[in-house]
XYZ file of C-alpha atoms in Angstrom:
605
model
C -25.564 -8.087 28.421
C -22.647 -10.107 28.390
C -19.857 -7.798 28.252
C -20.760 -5.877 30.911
C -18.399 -5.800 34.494
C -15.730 -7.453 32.955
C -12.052 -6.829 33.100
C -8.860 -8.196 32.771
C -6.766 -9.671 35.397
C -3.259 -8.474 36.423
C -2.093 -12.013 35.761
C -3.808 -12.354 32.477
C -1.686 -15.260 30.441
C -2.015 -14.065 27.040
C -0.527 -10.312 28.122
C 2.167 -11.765 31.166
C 3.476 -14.573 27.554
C 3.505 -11.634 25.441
C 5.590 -9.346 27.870
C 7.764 -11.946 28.734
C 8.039 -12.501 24.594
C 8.483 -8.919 23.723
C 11.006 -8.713 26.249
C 13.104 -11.546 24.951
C 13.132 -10.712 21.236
C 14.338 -7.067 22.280
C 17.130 -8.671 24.669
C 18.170 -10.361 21.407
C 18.586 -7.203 19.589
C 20.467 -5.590 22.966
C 22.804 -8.709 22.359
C 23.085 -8.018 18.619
C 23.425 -4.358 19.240
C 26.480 -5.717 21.926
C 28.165 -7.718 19.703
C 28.515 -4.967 17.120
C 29.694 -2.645 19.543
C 32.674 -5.319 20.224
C 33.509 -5.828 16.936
C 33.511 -1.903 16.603
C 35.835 -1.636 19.851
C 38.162 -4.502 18.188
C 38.326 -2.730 14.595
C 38.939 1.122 16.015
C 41.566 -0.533 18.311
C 43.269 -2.462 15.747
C 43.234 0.865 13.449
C 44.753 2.680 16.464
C 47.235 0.329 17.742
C 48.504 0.284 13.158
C 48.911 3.625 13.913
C 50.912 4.036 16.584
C 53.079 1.378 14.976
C 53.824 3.755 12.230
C 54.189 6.758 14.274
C 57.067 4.300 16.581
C 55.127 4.023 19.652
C 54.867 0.195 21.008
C 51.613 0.889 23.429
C 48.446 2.943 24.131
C 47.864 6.441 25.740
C 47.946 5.463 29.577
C 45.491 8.232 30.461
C 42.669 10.146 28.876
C 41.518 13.727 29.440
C 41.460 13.816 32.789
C 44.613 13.647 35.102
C 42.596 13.804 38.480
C 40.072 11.059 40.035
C 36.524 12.157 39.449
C 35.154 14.310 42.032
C 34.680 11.984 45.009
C 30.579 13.675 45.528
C 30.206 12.912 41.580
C 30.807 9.398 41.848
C 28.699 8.388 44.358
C 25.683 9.994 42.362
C 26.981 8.460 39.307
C 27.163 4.684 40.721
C 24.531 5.072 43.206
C 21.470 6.484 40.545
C 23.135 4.478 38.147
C 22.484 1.009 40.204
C 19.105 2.586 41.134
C 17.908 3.211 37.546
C 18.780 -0.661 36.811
C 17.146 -1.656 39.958
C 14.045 0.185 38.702
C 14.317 -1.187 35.586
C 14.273 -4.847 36.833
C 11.487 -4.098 38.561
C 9.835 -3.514 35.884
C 9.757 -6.995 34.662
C 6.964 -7.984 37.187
C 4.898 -10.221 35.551
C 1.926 -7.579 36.492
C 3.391 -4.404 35.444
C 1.146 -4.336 32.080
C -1.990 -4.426 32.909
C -1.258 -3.773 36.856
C 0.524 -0.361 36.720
C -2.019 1.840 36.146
C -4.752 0.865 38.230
C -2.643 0.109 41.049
C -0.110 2.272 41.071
C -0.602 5.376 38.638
C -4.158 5.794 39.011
C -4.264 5.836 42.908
C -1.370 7.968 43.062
C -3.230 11.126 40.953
C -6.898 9.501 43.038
C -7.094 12.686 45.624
C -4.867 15.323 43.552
C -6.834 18.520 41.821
C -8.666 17.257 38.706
C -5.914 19.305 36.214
C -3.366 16.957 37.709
C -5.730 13.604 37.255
C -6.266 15.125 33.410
C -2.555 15.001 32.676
C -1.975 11.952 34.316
C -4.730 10.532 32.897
C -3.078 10.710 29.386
C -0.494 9.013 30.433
C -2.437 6.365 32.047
C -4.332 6.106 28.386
C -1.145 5.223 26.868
C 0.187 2.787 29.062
C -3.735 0.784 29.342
C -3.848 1.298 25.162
C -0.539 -0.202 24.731
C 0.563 -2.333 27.928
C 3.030 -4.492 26.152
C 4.765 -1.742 24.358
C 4.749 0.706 27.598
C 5.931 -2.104 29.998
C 8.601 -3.351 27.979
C 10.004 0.066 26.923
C 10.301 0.906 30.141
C 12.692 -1.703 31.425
C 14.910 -0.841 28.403
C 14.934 3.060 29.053
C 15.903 2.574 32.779
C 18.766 -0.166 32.365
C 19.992 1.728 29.788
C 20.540 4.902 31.790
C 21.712 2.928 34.674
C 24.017 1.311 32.232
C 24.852 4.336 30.895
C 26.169 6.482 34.056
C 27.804 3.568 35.278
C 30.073 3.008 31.732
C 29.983 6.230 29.990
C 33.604 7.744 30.442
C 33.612 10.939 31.612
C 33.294 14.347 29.723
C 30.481 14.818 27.175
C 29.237 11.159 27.186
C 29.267 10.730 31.310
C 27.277 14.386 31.520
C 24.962 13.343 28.432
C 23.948 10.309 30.405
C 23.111 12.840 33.302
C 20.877 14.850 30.922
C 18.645 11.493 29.863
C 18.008 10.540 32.924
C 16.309 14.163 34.066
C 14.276 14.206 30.863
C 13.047 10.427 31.394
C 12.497 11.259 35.144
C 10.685 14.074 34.808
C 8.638 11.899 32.411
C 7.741 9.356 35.445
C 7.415 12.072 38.068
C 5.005 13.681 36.044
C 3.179 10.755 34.685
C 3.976 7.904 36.910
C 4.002 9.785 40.644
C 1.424 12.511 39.312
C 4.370 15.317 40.178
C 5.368 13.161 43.670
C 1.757 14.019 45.376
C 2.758 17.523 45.854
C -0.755 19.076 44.857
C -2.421 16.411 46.773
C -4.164 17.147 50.416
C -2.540 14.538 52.409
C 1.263 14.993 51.024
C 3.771 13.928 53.744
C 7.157 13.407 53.330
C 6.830 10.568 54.755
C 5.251 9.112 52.413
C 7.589 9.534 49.854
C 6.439 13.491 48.474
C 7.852 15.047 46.628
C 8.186 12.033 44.546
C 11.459 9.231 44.251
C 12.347 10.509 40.685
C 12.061 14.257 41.592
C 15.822 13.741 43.599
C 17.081 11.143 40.177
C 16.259 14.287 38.130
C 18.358 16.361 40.937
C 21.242 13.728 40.448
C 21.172 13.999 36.692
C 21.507 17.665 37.216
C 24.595 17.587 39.488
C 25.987 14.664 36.724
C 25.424 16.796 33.647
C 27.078 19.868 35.099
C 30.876 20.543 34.239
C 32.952 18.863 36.676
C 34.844 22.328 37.797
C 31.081 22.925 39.199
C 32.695 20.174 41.969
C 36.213 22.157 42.113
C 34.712 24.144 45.100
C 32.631 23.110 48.052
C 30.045 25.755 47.106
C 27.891 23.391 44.891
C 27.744 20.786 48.273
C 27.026 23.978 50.160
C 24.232 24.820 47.698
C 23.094 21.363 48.082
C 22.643 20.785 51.749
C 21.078 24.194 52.259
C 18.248 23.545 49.762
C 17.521 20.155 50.743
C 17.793 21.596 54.776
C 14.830 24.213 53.743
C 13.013 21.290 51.648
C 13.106 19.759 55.569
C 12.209 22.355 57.003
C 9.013 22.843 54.695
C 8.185 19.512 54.935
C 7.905 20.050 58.631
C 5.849 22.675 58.389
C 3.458 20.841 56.705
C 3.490 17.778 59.085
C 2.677 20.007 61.578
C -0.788 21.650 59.771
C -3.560 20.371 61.612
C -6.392 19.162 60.071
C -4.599 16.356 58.344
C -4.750 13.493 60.092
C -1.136 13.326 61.576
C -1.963 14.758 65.141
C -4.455 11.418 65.447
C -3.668 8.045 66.660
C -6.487 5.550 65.917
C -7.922 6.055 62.580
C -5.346 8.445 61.881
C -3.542 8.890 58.547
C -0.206 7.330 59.006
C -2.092 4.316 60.998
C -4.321 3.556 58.363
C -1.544 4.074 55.425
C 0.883 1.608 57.339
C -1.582 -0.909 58.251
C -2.791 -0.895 54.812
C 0.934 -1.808 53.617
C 1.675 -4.271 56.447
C -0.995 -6.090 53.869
C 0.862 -6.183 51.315
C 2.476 -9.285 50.179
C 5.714 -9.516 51.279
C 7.955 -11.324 53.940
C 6.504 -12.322 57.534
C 9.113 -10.334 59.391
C 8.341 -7.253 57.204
C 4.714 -7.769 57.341
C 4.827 -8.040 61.499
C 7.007 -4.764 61.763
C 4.437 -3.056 59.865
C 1.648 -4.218 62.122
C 3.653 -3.248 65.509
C 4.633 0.165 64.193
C 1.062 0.811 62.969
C -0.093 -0.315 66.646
C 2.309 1.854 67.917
C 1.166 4.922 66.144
C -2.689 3.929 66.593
C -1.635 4.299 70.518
C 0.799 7.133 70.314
C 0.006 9.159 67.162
C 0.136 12.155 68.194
C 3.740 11.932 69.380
C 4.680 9.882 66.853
C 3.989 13.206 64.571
C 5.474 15.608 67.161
C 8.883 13.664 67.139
C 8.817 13.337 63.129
C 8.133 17.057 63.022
C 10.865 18.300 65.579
C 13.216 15.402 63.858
C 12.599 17.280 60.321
C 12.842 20.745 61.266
C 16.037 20.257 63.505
C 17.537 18.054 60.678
C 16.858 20.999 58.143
C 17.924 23.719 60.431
C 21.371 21.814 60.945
C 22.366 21.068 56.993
C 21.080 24.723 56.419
C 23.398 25.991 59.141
C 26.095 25.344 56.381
C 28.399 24.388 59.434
C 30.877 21.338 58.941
C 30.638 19.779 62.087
C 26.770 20.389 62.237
C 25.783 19.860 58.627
C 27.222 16.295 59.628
C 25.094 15.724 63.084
C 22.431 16.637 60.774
C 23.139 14.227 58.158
C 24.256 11.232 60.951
C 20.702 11.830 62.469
C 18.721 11.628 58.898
C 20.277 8.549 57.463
C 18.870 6.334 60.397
C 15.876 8.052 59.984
C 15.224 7.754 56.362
C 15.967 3.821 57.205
C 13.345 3.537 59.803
C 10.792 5.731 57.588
C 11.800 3.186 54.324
C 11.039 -0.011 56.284
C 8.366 1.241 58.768
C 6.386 3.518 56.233
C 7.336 2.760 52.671
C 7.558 -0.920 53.292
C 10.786 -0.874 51.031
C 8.620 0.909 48.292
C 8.829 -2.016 45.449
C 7.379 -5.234 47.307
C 3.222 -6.579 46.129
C 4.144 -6.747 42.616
C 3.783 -3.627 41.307
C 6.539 -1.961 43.312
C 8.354 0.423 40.463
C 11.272 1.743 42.731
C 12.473 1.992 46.166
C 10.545 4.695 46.843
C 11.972 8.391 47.993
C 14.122 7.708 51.488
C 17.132 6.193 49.372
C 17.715 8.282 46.879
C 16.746 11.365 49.086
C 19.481 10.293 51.474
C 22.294 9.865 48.507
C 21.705 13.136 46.854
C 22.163 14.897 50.737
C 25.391 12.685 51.548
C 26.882 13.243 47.590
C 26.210 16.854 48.768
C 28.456 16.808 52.025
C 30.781 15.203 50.172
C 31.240 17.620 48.424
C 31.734 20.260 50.643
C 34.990 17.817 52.594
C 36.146 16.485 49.153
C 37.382 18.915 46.654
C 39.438 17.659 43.935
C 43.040 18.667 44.296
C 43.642 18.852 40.514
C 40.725 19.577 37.499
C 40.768 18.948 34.050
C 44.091 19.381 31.532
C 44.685 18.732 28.291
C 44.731 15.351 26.942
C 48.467 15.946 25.359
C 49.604 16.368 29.006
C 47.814 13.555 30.851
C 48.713 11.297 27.928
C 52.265 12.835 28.247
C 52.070 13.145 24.868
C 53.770 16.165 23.911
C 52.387 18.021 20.376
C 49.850 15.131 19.779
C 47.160 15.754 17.947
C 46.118 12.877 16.281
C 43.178 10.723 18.024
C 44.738 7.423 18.039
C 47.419 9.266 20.282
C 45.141 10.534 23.029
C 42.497 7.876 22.913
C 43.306 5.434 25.541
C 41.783 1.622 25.540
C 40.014 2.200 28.849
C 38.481 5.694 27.245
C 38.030 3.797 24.193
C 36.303 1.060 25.936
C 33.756 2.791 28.162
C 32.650 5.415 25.315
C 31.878 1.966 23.116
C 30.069 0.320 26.133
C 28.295 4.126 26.618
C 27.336 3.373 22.697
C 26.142 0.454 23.741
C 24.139 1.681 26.817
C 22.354 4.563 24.237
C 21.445 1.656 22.017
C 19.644 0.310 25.131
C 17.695 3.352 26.096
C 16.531 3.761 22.506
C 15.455 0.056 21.969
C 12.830 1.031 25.099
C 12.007 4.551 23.613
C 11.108 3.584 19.927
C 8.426 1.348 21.139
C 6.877 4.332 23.535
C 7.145 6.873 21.282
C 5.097 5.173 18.975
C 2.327 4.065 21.632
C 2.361 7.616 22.625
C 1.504 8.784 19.130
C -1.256 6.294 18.609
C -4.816 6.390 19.416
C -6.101 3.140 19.044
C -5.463 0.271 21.554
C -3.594 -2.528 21.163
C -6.016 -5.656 19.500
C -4.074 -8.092 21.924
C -6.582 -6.296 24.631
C -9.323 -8.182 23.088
C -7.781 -11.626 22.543
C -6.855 -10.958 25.985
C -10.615 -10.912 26.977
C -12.756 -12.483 24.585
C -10.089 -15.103 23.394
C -8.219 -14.993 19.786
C -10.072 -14.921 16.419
C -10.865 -18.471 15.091
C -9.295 -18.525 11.514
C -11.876 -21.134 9.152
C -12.208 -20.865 5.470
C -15.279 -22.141 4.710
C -18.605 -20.780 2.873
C -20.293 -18.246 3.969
C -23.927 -18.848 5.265
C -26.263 -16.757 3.232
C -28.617 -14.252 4.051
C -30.524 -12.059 1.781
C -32.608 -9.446 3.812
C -33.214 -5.571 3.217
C -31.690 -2.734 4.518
C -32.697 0.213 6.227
C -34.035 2.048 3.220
C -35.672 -1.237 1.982
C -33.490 -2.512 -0.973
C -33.059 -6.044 -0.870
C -29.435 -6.645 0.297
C -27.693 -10.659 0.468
C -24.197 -12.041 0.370
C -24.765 -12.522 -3.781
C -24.987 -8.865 -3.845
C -22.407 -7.743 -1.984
C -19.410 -10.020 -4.041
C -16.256 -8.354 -4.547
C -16.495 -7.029 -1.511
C -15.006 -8.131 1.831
C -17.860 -8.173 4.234
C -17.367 -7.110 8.002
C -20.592 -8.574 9.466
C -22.297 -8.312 13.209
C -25.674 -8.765 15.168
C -27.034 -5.324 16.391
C -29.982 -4.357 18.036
C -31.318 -0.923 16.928
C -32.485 -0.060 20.868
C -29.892 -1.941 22.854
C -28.476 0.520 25.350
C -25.743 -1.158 26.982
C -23.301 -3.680 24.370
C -24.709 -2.764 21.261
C -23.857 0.837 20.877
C -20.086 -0.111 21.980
C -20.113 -2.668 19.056
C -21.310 -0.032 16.963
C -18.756 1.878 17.702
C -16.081 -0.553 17.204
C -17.217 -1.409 13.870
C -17.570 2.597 12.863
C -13.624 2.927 14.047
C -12.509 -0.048 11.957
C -14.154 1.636 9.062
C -12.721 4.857 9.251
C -9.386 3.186 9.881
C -9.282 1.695 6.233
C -9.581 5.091 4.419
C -10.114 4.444 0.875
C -9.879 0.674 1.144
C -13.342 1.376 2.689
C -14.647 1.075 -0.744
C -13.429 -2.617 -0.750
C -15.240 -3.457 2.227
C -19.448 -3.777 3.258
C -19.818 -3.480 7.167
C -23.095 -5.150 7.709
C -25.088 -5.152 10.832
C -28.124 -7.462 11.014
C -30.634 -6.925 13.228
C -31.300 -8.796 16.347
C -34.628 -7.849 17.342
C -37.604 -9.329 15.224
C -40.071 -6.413 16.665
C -37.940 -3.189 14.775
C -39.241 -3.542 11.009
C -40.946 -1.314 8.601
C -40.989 2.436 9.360
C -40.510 1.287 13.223
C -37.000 0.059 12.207
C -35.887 2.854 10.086
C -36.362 5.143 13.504
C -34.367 2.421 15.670
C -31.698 2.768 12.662
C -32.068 6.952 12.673
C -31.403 7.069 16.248
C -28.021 5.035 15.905
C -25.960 7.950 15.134
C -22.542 6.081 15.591
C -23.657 4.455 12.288
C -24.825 7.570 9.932
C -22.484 9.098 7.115
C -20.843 5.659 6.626
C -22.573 4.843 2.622
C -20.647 1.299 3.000
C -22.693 0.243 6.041
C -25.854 -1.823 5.210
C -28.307 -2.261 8.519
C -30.461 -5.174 7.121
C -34.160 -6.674 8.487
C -36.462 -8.833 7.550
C -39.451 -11.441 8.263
C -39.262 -13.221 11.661
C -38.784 -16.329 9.767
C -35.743 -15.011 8.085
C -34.182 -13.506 10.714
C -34.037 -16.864 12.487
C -33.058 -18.676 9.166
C -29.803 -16.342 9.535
C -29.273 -16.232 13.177
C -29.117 -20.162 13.294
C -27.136 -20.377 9.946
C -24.356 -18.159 11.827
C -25.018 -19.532 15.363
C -26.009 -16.678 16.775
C -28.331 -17.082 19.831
C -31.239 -14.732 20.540
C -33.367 -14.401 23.324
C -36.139 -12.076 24.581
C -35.875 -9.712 27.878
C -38.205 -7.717 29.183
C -41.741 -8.387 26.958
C -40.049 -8.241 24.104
C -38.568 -4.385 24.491
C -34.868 -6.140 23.732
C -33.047 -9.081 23.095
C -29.805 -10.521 24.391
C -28.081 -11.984 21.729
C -24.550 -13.711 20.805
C -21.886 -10.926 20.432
C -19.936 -12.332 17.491
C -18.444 -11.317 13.752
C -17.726 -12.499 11.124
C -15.146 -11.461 8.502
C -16.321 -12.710 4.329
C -14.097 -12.513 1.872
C -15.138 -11.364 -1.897
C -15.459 -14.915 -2.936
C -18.110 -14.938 -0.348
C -16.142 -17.386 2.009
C -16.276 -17.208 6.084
C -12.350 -16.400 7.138
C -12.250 -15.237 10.673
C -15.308 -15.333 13.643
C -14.604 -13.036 16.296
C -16.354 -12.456 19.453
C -17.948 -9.305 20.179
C -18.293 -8.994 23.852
C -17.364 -5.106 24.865
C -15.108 -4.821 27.355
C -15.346 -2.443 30.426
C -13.949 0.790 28.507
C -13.353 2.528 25.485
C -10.114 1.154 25.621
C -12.012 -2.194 24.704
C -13.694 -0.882 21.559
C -10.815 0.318 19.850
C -8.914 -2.761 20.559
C -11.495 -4.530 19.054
C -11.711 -1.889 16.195
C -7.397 -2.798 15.698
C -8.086 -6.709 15.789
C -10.902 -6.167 13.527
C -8.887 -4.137 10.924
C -6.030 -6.159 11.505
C -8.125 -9.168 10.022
C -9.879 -7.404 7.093
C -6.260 -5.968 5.915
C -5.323 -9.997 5.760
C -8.374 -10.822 3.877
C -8.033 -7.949 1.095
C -4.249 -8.876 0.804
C -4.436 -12.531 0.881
């Protein structure tokens, strides 16, 4: 039948115009929400700098809260997660990223993990494939704005806020997205990327959100380095199990998983470093995995050693070799054009060198009262200890929350529905054709058979379709689409006749009524009407609405046109739509949304 092994293309035009459209009329909100935020920053300044004036004071608080830098190990998790979350975020705008993200990259990810882990994923990949437009585009807005927001939020409650987010969001994409970083799966490998990129962003949100007195001391860097130096450790352990496909050269794991990427599209020079290294390792796998094995554990055993001059051997010998793992392994982690981050190396790295700085940096002074650091002495009012730099960044970290919930609104509400997008359909089978014209008309009988025809069924909008009672492969599926629309309307279902004319001149009489009995998608549904008839009117209708029919198999079935029509009560043809199910049941109930979609525009027009 026709709508069988078909599915829609990464690149599809309709969904890459929409995304790119979606995205655009959000930006302009971003930019309205900006604007508003400027005009606030202008007005609470103005108000401030009035009051000053009539308390005598000429200028602005200098300082704000804090008289001390910010914790030299807090910063560098702040900027450098900050820049990564944007970088993710722009990532996200790949032109493929709807429809590509979770077969390529979700999907494939959960492929060899135990089947609990594929179930949870799996809901999240039903969201995304329901709702690609929604999903894609939210997700660029939630990552700038918590990039933007632990880059601008001043610090205090709004800086440690922005730290919170982005664990909660992570932990949404580890989960979801990385199917918890691979860590259940057979074949995890740090180098690879387990335990996941996001599982060390939710680590830096952690160390963000805490008090900054947690930084007063070297014992949080301490606490740090030792944890990641047994997370080493263990993952050297488990480099080491045989039976994995590590100890092997030529068809060995790490061979086929870099050749594999050295495929991926992506820069000549990139592409030929892949193919040496893999070459290499084909030749020399088995020390390859010795040296990466000895390499983690002494790495580990040095930042766990909690020794200065050690923890930093160990940390001079692990950035290099997170850089050689990230361009010789990961391939950079975002290159092909579904590439959602920079994979694990980066990020792994930061978190371990935030951590030794914190251990040689320790703040000299911690927080004091904002009277003092304002040198303000008995101020209490707000426009005396509000400084234009705090006042500033907490506006812009405004601003930034704005951002975030721009991308979360849409999600939320895919996440809540159950039905598909309808722009899945158009997608495949092409937009509805809008005509307003009369109706063909048909007068048949139905399944218990009373005569049935368009005359009959005025006043009522008319959802009609071509079905054959014993079709096994697209007619059920249209059945089914149909059967969601009309549960969809609730009690406008009394406004509305779904009608289903058969396609198959051999199911009449008491042979028909069977066909009809067995269609069980169809029964408890009083406004359905399954109508038959006479050879010669069958054809009268099919060629009246266009609808081709032809005989397979000695006349057991029939392929036939897969279109419908919507009718409005005057009995006029308003919408044709085809019919062809797609590959899933994703397909169905976007049809079932584009079908409703049109029937709500014909009883309301």
């Amino acid at each position: 039948m026709p709508g069988m092994g078909r599915s829609l293309q990464t690149g599809n035009s309709l969904i890459v115009s929409t995304f790119h459209t979606a995205l655009f009329h959000q930006l302009l909100i971003i930019l309205l929400v900006g604007a508003l935020c400027a005009i606030g920053f202008n007005v609470v300044r103005t108000v401030q700098y009035r009051r000053l004036k009539e308390h005598g004071r000429d200028s602005f608080p200098s300082t704000q809260r804090f008289h001390a830098p910010e914790p030299a190990a807090r910063r560098i998790l702040r900027i450098g997660f900050g820049s990564l979350w944007i970088l993710d975020g722009l990532l996200q705008l790949q032109s493929a990223m709807p429809l590509g993200l979770p077969s390529s990259v979700i999907q494939p990810a959960a492929s060899t993990s135990p089947g609990w882990v594929q179930h949870i994923v799996n809901g999240g990949v039903d969201v995304w494939s329901n709702h690609p437009i929604q999903a894609a585009s939210a997700t660029v807005w939630i990552q700038v704005g918590l990039g933007l927001w632990l880059l601008v939020a001043p610090r205090g409650s709004w800086s440690r806020l922005g730290g919170t987010a982005s664990v909660g969001w992570g932990l949404v994409v580890w989960i979801f997205g990385e199917a918890f970083g691979g860590i259940f799966a057979p074949g995890a490998t740090w180098l690879f990327g387990t335990p996941g990129a996001v599982l060390f962003y939710c680590v830096a949100g952690i160390l963000i959100a805490l008090p900054e007195r947690a930084f007063a001391t070297p014992r949080l860097g301490r606490i740090v380095l030792a944890g990641g130096g047994l997370f080493l450790i263990g993952m050297a352990l488990l480099q080491a199990w045989p039976g994995r496909g590590y100890w092997q050269g030529h068809r060995g794991t790490l061979t086929a998983m870099v050749q594999a990427m050295s495929r991926t599209p992506q820069p000549g020079f990139l592409s030929s470093w892949l193919a040496s290294f893999g070459s290499f390792d084909a030749s020399h796998g088995w020390a390859v995995n010795l040296f990466t094995v000895v390499a983690l554990g002494v790495i580990g055993a040095l930042l766990v050693s909690g020794r200065r001059r050690l923890v930093l051997a160990g940390l001079i010998a692990l950035v290099p070799f997170c850089l050689a793992d990230w361009v010789l392994v990961e391939d950079l982690g975002f290159l092909g054009g579904v590439g959602t981050d920079p994979n694990s190396m980066l990020p792994m790295a930061l978190v371990f060198i935030a951590g030794y700085v914190a251990t040689v940096r320790v703040p000299a002074e911690t927080e004091v009262s904002t009277a003092s650091a304002a040198g303000i002495v008995g101020g209490t009012n707000w426009w005396e200890r509000v400084s234009l730099s705090y006042l500033a960044r907490t506006i812009a970290a405004v601003a930034a929350l704005a951002i975030v919930i721009v991308g979360t609104g849409p999600m939320a509400m895919a996440a809540v529905s159950q039905n598909a997008d309808p722009i899945l359909t158009e997608a495949l089978d092409g937009s509805p054709n809008s005509v307003d014209i009369p109706a063909p008309h048909f007068a048949l009988t139905d399944q218990r058979g009373d005569p049935v025809s368009l005359t009959s069924l005025r006043g009522h909008t008319v959802a009609l379709t071509f079905l054959d009672p014993v079709c096994t492969s697209d007619c059920p599926l249209i059945a089914q689409e149909f059967r969601q629309a009309d549960q969809r309307l609730g009690d406008q279902g009394r406004q509305v006749a779904f009608v289903a004319i058969v396609a198959n001149p051999i199911y009449r009489s008491a042979s028909f009524t069977n066909a009809f009995d067995r269609q069980e998608s169809l029964n408890g549904l009083p406004n359905w009407y399954y109508l038959t008839g006479s050879v010669p009117a069958l054809q009268r209708v099919w060629n009246s609405y266009g609808i081709l029919v032809s005989t397979v198999g000695a006349g057991a079935m029939v392929a036939h046109s897969d279109l419908a029509f919507v009718i409005d009560s005057r009995g006029r043809e308003r919408d044709v739509l085809i019919d062809d199910p797609g590959p899933t049941e994703t397909f169905a109930s976007s049809f079932s949304s584009l079908l409703l979609s049109r029937i709500d525009q014909v009883l309301n027009s």
